[in-house]
Coordinates of C-alpha atoms in Angstrom, one line a residue:
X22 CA 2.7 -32.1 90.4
X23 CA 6.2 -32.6 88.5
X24 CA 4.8 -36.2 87.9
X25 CA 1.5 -34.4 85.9
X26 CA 4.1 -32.7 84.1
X27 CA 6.0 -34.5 83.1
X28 CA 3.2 -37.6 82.2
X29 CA 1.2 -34.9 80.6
X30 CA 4.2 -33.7 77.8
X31 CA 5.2 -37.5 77.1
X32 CA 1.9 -38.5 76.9
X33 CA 1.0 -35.6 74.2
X34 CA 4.5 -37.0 72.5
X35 CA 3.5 -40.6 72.2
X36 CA 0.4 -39.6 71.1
X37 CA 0.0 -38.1 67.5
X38 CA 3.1 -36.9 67.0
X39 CA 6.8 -39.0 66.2
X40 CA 9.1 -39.4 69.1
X41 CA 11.6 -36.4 69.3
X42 CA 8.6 -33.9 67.0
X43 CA 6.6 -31.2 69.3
X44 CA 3.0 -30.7 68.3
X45 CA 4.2 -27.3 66.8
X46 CA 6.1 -29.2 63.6
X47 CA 2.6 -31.5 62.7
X48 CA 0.8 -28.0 62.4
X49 CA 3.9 -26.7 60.5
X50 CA 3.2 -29.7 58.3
X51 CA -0.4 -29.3 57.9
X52 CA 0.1 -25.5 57.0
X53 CA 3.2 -26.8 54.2
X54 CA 0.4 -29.5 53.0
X55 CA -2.1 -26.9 52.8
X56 CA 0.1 -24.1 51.1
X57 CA 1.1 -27.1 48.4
X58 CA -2.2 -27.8 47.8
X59 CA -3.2 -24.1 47.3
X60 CA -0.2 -24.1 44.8
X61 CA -1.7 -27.0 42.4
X62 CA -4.7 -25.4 42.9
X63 CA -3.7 -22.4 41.8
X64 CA -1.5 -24.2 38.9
X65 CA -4.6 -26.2 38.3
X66 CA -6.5 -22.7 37.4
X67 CA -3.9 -21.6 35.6
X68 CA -3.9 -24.6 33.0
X69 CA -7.4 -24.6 33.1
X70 CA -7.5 -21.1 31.8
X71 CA -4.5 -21.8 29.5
X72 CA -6.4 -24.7 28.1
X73 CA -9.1 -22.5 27.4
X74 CA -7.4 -20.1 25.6
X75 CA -5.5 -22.7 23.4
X76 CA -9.4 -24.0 22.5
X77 CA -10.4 -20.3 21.4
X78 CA -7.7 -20.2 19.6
X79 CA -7.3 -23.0 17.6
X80 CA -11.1 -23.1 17.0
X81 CA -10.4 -19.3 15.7
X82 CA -7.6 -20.8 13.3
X83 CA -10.5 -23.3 12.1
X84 CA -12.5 -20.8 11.2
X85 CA -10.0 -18.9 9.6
X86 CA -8.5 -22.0 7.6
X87 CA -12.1 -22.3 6.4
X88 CA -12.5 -19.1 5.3
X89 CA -9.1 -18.5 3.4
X90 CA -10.1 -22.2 1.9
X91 CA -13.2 -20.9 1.2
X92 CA -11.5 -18.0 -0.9
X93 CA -9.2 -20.3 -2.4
X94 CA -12.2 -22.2 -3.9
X95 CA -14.1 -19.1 -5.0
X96 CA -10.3 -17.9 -7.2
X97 CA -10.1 -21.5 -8.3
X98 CA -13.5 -21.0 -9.7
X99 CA -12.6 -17.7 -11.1
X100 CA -9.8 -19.1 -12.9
X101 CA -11.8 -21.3 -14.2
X102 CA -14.5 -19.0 -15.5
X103 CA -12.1 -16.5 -17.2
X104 CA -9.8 -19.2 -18.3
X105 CA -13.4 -20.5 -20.4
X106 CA -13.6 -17.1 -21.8
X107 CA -10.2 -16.8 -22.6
X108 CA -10.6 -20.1 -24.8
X109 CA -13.9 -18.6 -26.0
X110 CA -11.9 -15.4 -27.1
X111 CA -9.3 -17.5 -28.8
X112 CA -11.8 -19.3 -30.6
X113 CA -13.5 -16.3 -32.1
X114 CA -10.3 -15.1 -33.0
X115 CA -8.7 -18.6 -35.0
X116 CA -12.5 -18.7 -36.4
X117 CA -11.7 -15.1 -37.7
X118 CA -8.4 -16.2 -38.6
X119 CA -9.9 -18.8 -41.0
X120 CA -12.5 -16.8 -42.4
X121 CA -9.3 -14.4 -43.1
X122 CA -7.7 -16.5 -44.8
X123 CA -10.7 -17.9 -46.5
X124 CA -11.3 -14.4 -47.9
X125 CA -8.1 -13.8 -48.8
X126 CA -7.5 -17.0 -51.2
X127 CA -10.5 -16.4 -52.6
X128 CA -9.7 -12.7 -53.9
X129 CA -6.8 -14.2 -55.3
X130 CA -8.1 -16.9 -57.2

């Protein structure tokens, strides 16, 4: 009976496990391979999400750069309109000006 002892302990050491490692340290292993892949798993999710939340944003930044280029263009075309009237004023007012002046030499004559 020492003899089915004995055979049975080296023949569940030669067999799956490295010389000198009980059975105990491959489970040990497999539990440290498991918790190391639950970890990148986890890390995984975690830049998953982060991803996601760097998409929303910059597509919210799009939308934003749109819309203050969108104002941009809409004050560049009100510039534009008043800067037309301005001129349109100033015309009106050199015409005025000249008719003035017109008037004026032609009381003196």
């Amino acid at each position: 009976m020492r003899r089915l002892g004995g055979s049975a302990s080296r023949a569940s050491a030669s067999f799956g496990s490295p010389p000198g490692v009980r059975s105990g340290g491959r489970r040990r292993d497999m539990a440290d391979e498991d918790q190391r892949a639950a970890e990148a798993e986890g890390g995984l999710q975690a830049m998953q999400k982060r991803a996601e939340l760097l998409t929303t944003k910059a597509t919210e930044a799009e939308a934003t750069s749109a819309s203050y280029e969108e104002k941009l263009a809409q004050a560049a075309r009100d510039i534009d309109m008043r800067t037309e009237q301005l001129n349109s004023i100033q015309d009106r007012l050199e015409e005025g000006a000249s008719e003035k002046a017109w008037m004026e030499r032609r009381v003196l004559k």
